[in-house]
The first five atom37 places (N, CA, C, CB, O) and aatype in JSON, in Angstrom:
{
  "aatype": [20, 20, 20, 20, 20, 20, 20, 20, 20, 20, 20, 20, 20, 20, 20, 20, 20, 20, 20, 20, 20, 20, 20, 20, 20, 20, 20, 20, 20, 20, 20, 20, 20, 20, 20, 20, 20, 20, 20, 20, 20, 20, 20, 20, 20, 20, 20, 20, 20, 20, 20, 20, 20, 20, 20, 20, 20, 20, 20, 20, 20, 20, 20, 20, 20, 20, 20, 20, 20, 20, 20, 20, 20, 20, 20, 20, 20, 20, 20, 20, 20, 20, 20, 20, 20, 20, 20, 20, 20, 20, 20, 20, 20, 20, 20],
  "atom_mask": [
    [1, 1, 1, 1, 1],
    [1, 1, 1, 1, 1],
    [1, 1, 1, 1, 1],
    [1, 1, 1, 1, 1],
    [1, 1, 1, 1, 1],
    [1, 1, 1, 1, 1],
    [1, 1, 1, 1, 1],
    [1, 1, 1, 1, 1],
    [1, 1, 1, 1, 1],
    [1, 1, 1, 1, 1],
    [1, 1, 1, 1, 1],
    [1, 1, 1, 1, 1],
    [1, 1, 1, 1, 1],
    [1, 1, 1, 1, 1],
    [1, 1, 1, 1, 1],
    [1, 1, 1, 1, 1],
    [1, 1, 1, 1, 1],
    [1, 1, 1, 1, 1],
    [1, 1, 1, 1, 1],
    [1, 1, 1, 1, 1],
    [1, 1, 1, 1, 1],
    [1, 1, 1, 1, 1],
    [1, 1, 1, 1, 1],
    [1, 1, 1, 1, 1],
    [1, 1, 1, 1, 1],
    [1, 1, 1, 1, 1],
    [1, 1, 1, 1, 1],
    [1, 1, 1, 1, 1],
    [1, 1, 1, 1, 1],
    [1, 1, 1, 1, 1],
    [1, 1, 1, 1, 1],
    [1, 1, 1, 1, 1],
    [1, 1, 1, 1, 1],
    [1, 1, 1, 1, 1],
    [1, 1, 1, 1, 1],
    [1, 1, 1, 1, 1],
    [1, 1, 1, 1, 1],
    [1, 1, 1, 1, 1],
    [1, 1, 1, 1, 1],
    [1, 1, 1, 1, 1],
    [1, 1, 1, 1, 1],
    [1, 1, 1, 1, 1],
    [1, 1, 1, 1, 1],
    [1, 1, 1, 1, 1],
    [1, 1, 1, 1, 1],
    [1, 1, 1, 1, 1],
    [1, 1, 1, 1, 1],
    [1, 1, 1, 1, 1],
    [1, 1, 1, 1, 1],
    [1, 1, 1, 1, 1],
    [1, 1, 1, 1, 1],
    [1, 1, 1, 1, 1],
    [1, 1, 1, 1, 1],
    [1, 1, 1, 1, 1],
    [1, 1, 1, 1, 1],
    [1, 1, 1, 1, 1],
    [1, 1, 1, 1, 1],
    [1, 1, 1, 1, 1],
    [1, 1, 1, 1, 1],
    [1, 1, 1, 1, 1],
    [1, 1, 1, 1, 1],
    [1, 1, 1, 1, 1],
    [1, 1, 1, 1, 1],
    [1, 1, 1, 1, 1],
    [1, 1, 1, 1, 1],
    [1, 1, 1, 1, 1],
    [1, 1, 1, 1, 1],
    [1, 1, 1, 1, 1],
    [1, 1, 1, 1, 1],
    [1, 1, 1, 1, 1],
    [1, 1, 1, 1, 1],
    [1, 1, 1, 1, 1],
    [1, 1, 1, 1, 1],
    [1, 1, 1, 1, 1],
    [1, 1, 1, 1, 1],
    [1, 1, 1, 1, 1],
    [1, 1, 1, 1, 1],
    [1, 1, 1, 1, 1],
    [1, 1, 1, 1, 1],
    [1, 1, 1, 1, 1],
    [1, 1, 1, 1, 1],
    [1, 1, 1, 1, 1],
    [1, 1, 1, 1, 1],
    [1, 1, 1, 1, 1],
    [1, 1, 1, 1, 1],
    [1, 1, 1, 1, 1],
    [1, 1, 1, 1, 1],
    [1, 1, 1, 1, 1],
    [1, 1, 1, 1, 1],
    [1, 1, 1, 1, 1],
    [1, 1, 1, 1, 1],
    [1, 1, 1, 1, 1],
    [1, 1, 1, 1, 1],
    [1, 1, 1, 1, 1],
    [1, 1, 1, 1, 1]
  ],
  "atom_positions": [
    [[114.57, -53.51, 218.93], [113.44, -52.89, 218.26], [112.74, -53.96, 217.43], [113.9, -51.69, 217.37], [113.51, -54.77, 216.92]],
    [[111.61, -54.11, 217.22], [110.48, -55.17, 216.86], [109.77, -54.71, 216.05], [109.62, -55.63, 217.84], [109.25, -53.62, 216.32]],
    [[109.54, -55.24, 215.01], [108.32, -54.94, 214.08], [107.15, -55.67, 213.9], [108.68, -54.89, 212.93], [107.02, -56.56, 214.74]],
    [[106.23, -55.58, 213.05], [105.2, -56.62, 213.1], [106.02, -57.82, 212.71], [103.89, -56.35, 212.11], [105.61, -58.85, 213.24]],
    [[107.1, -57.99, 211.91], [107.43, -59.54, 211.72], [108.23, -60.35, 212.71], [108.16, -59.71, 210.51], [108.0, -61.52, 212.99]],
    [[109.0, -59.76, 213.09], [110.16, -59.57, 214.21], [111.08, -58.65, 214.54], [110.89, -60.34, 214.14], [111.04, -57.42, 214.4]],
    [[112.25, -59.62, 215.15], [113.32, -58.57, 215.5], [114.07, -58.05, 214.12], [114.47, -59.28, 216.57], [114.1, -58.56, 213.0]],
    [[114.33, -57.49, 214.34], [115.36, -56.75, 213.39], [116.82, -57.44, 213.52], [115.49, -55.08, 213.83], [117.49, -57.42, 212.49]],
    [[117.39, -58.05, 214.69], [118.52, -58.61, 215.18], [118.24, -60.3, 214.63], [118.64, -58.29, 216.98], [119.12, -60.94, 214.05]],
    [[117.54, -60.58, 214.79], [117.0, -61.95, 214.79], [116.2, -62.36, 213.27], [115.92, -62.02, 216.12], [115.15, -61.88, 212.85]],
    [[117.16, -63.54, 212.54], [115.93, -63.56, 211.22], [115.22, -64.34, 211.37], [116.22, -63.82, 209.83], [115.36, -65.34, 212.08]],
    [[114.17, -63.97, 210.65], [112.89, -65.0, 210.17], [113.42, -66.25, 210.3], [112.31, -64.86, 208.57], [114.6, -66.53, 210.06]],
    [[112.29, -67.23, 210.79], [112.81, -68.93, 210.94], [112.74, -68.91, 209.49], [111.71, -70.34, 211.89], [113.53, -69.8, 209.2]],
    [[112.24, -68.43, 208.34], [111.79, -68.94, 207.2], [113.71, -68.74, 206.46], [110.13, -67.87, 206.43], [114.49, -69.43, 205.8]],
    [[113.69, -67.48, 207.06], [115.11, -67.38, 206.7], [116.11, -67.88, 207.32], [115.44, -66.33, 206.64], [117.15, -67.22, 207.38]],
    [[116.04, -68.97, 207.83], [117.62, -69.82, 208.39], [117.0, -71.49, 207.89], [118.05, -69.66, 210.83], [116.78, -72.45, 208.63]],
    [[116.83, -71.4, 206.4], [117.13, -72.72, 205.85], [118.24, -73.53, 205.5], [116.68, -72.73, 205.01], [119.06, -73.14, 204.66]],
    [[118.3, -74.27, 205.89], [119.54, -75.64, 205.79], [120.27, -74.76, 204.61], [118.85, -77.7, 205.16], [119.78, -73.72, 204.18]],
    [[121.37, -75.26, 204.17], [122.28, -74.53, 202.94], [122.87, -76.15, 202.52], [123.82, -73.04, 203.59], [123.95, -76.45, 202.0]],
    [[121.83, -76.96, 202.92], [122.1, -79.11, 202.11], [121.32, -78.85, 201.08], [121.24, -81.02, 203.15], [120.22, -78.3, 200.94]],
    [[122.09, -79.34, 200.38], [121.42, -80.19, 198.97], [120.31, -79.24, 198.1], [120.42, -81.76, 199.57], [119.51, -79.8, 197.36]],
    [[120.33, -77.51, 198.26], [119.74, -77.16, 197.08], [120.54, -76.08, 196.56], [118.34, -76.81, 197.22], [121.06, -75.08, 197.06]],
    [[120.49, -76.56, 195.41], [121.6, -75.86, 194.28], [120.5, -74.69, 193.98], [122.17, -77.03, 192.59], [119.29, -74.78, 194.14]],
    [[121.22, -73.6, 193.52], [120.77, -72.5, 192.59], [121.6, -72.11, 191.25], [120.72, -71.29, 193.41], [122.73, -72.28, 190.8]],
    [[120.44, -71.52, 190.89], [120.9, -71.48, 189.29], [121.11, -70.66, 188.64], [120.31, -71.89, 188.52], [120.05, -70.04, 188.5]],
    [[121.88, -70.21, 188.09], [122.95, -68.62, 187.93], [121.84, -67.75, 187.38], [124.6, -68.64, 186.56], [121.75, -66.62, 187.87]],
    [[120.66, -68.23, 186.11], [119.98, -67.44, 185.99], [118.48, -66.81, 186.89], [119.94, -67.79, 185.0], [117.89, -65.73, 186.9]],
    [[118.36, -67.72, 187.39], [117.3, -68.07, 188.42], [115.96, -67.8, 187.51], [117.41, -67.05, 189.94], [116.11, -68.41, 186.46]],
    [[114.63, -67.08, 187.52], [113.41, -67.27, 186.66], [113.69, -66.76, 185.11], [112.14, -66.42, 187.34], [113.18, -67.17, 184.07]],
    [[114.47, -65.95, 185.27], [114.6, -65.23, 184.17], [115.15, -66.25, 182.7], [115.65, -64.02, 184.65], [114.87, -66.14, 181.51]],
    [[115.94, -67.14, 183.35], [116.87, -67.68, 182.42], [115.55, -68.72, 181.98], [118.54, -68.37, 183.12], [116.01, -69.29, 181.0]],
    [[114.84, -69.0, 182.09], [113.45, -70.28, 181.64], [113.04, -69.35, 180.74], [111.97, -70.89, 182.92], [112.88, -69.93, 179.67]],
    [[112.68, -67.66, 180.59], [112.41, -67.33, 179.92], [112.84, -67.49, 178.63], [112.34, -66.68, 180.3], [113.95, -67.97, 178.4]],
    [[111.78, -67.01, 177.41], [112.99, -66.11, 175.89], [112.38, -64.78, 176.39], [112.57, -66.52, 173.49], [111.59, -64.64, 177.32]],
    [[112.92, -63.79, 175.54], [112.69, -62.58, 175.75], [111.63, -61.96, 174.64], [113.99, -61.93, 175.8], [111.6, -60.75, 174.44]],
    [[110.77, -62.84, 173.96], [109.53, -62.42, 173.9], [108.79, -62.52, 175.38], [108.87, -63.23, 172.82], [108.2, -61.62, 175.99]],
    [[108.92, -63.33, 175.6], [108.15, -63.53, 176.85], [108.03, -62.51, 177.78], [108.63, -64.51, 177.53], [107.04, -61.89, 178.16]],
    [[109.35, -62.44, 178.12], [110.02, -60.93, 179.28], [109.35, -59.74, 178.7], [112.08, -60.49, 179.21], [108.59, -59.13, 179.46]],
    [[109.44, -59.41, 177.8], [108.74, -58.2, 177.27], [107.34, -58.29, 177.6], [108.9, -58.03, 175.77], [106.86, -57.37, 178.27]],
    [[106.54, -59.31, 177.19], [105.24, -59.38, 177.17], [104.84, -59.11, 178.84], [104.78, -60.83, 176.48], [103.96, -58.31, 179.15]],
    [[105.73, -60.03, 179.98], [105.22, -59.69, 181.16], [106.01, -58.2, 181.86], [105.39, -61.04, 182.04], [105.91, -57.78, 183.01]],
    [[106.73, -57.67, 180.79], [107.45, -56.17, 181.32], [105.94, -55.1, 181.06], [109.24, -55.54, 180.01], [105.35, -54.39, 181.87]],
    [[105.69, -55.31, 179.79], [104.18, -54.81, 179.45], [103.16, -54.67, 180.5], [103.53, -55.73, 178.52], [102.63, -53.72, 181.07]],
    [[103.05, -56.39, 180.56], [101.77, -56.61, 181.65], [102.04, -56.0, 182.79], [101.43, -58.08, 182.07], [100.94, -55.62, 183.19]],
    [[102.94, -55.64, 183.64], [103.44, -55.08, 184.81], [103.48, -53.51, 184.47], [104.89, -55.74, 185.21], [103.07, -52.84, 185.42]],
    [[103.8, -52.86, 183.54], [103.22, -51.54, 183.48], [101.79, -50.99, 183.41], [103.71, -51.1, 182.57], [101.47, -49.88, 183.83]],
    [[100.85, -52.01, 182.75], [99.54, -51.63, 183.0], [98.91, -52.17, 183.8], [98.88, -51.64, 182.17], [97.68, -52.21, 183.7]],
    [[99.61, -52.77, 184.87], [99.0, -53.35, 186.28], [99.56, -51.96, 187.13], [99.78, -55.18, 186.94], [98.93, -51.44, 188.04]],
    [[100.48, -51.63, 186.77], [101.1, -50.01, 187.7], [99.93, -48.73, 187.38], [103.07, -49.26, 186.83], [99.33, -48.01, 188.17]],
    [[99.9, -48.79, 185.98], [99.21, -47.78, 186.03], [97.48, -47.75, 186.12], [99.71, -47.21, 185.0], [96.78, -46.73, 186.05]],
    [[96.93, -49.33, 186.31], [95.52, -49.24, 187.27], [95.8, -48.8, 188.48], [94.74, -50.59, 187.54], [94.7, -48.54, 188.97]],
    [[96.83, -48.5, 189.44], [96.97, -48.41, 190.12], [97.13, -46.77, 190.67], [97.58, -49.27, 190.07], [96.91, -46.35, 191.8]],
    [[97.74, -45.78, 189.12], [97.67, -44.93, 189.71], [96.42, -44.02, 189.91], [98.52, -44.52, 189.34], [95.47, -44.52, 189.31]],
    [[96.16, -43.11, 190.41], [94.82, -42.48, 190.89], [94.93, -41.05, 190.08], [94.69, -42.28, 192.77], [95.52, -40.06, 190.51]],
    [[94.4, -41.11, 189.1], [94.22, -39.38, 187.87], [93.3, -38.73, 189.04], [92.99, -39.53, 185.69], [92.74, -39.15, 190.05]],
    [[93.44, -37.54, 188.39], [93.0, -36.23, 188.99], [91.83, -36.48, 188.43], [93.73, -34.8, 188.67], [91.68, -37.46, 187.71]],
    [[90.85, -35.61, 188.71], [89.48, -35.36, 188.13], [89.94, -34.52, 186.91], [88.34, -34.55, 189.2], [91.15, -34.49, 186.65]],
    [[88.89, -33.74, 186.03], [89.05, -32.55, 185.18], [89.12, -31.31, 185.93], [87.98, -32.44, 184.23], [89.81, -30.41, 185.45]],
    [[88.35, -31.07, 187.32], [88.27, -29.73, 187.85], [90.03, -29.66, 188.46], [86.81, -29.58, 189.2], [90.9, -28.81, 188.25]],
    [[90.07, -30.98, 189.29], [91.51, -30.94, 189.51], [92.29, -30.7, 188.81], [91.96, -31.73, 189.84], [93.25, -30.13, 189.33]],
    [[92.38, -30.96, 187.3], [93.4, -30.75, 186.41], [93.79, -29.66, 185.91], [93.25, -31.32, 185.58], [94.89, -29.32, 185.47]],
    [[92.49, -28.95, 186.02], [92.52, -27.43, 185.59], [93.13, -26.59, 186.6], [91.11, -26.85, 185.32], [93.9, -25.7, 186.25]],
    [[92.78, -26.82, 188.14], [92.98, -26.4, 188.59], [94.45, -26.28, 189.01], [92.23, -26.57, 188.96], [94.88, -25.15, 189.23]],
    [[95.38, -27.52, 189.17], [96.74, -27.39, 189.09], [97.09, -26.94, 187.94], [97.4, -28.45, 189.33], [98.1, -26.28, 188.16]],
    [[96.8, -26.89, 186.6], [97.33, -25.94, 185.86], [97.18, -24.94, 185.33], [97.58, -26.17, 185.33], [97.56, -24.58, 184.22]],
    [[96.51, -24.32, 186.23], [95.62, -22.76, 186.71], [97.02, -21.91, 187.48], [93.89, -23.13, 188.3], [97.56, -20.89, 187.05]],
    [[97.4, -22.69, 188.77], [98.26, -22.75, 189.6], [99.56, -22.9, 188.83], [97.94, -23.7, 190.52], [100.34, -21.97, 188.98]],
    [[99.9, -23.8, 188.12], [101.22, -23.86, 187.53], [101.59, -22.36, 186.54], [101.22, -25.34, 186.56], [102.44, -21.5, 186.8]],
    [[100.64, -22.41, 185.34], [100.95, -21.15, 184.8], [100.64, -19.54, 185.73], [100.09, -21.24, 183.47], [100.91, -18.52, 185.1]],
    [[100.21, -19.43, 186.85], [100.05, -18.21, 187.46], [101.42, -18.67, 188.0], [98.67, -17.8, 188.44], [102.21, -17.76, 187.77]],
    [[101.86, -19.39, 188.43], [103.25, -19.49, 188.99], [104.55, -18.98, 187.98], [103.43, -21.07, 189.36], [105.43, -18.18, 188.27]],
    [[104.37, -19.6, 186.92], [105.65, -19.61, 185.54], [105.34, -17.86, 185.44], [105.12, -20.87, 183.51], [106.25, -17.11, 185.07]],
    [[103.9, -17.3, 185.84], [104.04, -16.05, 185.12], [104.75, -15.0, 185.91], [102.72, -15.54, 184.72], [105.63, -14.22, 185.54]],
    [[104.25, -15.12, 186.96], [104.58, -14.08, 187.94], [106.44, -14.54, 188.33], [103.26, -14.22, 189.51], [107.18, -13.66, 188.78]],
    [[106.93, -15.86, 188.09], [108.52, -15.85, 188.05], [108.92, -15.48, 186.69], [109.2, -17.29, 188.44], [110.12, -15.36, 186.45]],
    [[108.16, -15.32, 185.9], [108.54, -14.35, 184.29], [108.75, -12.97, 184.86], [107.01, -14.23, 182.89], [109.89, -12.58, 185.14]],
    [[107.78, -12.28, 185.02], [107.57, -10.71, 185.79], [108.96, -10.77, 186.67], [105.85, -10.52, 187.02], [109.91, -10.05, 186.36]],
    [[109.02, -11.6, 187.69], [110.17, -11.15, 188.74], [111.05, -11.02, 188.39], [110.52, -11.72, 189.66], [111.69, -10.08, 188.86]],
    [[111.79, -12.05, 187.1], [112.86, -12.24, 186.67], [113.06, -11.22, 185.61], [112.97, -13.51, 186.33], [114.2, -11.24, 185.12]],
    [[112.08, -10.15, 185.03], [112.36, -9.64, 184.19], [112.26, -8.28, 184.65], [111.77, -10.06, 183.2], [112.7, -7.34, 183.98]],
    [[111.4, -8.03, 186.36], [112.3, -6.64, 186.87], [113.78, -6.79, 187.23], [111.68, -6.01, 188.24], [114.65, -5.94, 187.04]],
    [[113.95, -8.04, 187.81], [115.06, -7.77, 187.9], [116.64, -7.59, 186.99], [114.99, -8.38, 188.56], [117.67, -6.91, 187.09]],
    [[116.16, -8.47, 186.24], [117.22, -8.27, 184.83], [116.85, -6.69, 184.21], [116.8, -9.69, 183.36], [117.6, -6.22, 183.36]],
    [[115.61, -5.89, 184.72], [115.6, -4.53, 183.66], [116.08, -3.59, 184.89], [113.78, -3.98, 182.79], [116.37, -2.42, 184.63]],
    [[116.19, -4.16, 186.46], [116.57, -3.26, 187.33], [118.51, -3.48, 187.06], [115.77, -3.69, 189.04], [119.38, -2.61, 187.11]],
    [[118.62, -4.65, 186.86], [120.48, -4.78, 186.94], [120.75, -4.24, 185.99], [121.34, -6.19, 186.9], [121.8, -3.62, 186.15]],
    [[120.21, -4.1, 184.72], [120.83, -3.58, 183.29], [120.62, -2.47, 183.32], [120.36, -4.05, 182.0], [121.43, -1.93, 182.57]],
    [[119.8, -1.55, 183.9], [119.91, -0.43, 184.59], [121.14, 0.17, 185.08], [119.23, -0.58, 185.48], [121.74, 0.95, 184.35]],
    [[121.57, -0.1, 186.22], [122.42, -0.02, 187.26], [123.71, 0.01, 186.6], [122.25, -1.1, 188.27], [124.61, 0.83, 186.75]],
    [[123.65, -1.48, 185.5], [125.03, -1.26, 185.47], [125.07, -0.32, 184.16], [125.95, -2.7, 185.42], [126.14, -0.41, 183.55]],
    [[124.15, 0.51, 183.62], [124.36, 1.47, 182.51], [124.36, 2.43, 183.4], [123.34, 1.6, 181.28], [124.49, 3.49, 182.77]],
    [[124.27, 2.68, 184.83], [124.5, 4.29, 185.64], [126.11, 3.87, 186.07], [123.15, 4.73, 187.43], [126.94, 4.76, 185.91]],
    [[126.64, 2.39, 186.68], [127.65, 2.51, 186.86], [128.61, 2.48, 186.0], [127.75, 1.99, 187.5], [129.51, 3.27, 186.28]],
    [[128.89, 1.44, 184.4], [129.35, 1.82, 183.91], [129.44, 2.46, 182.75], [129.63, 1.41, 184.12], [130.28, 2.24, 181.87]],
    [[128.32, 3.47, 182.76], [128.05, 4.7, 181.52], [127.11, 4.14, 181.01], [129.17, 5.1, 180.33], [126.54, 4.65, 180.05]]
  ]
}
């Protein structure tokens, strides 16, 4: 089976580099950091996420929570015939 990059069986030429002469380093990017730093680009990476996400309009907004509370209400109603139909029942079955 084949994808746009390749096989799935077969790796990337990029991935079968020599394993001579380059060391790695226990922390790898992170460890160059201080952790002002890390924070500052943990920041920058959340408001690069959230240009990204796509808000509703206002009509949309209303409108799912038009939909949400007609939902919460009518499982209020169901749940409360049925708890006034069981508490019923069990005051005919047990007195």
């Amino acid at each position: 089976m084949t994808d746009a990059v390749g096989s799935i069986d077969m790796p990337d030429a990029q991935d079968e580099a020599p394993d001579s002469k380059k060391k790695t380093r226990k922390g790898g990017k992170r460890a160059k950091k201080g952790p002002l730093k890390r924070l500052a680009l943990f920041y920058r990476q959340i408001v690069a996420e959230l240009r990204k996400v796509v808000w509703p309009t206002r009509n949309q907004l209303t409108s799912y929570t038009t939909a949400v509370i007609v939902f919460v209400v009518l499982m209020i109603g169901l749940i409360t015939l049925i708890d006034y139909g069981l508490s019923h029942a069990a005051k005919y079955v047990f007195g």
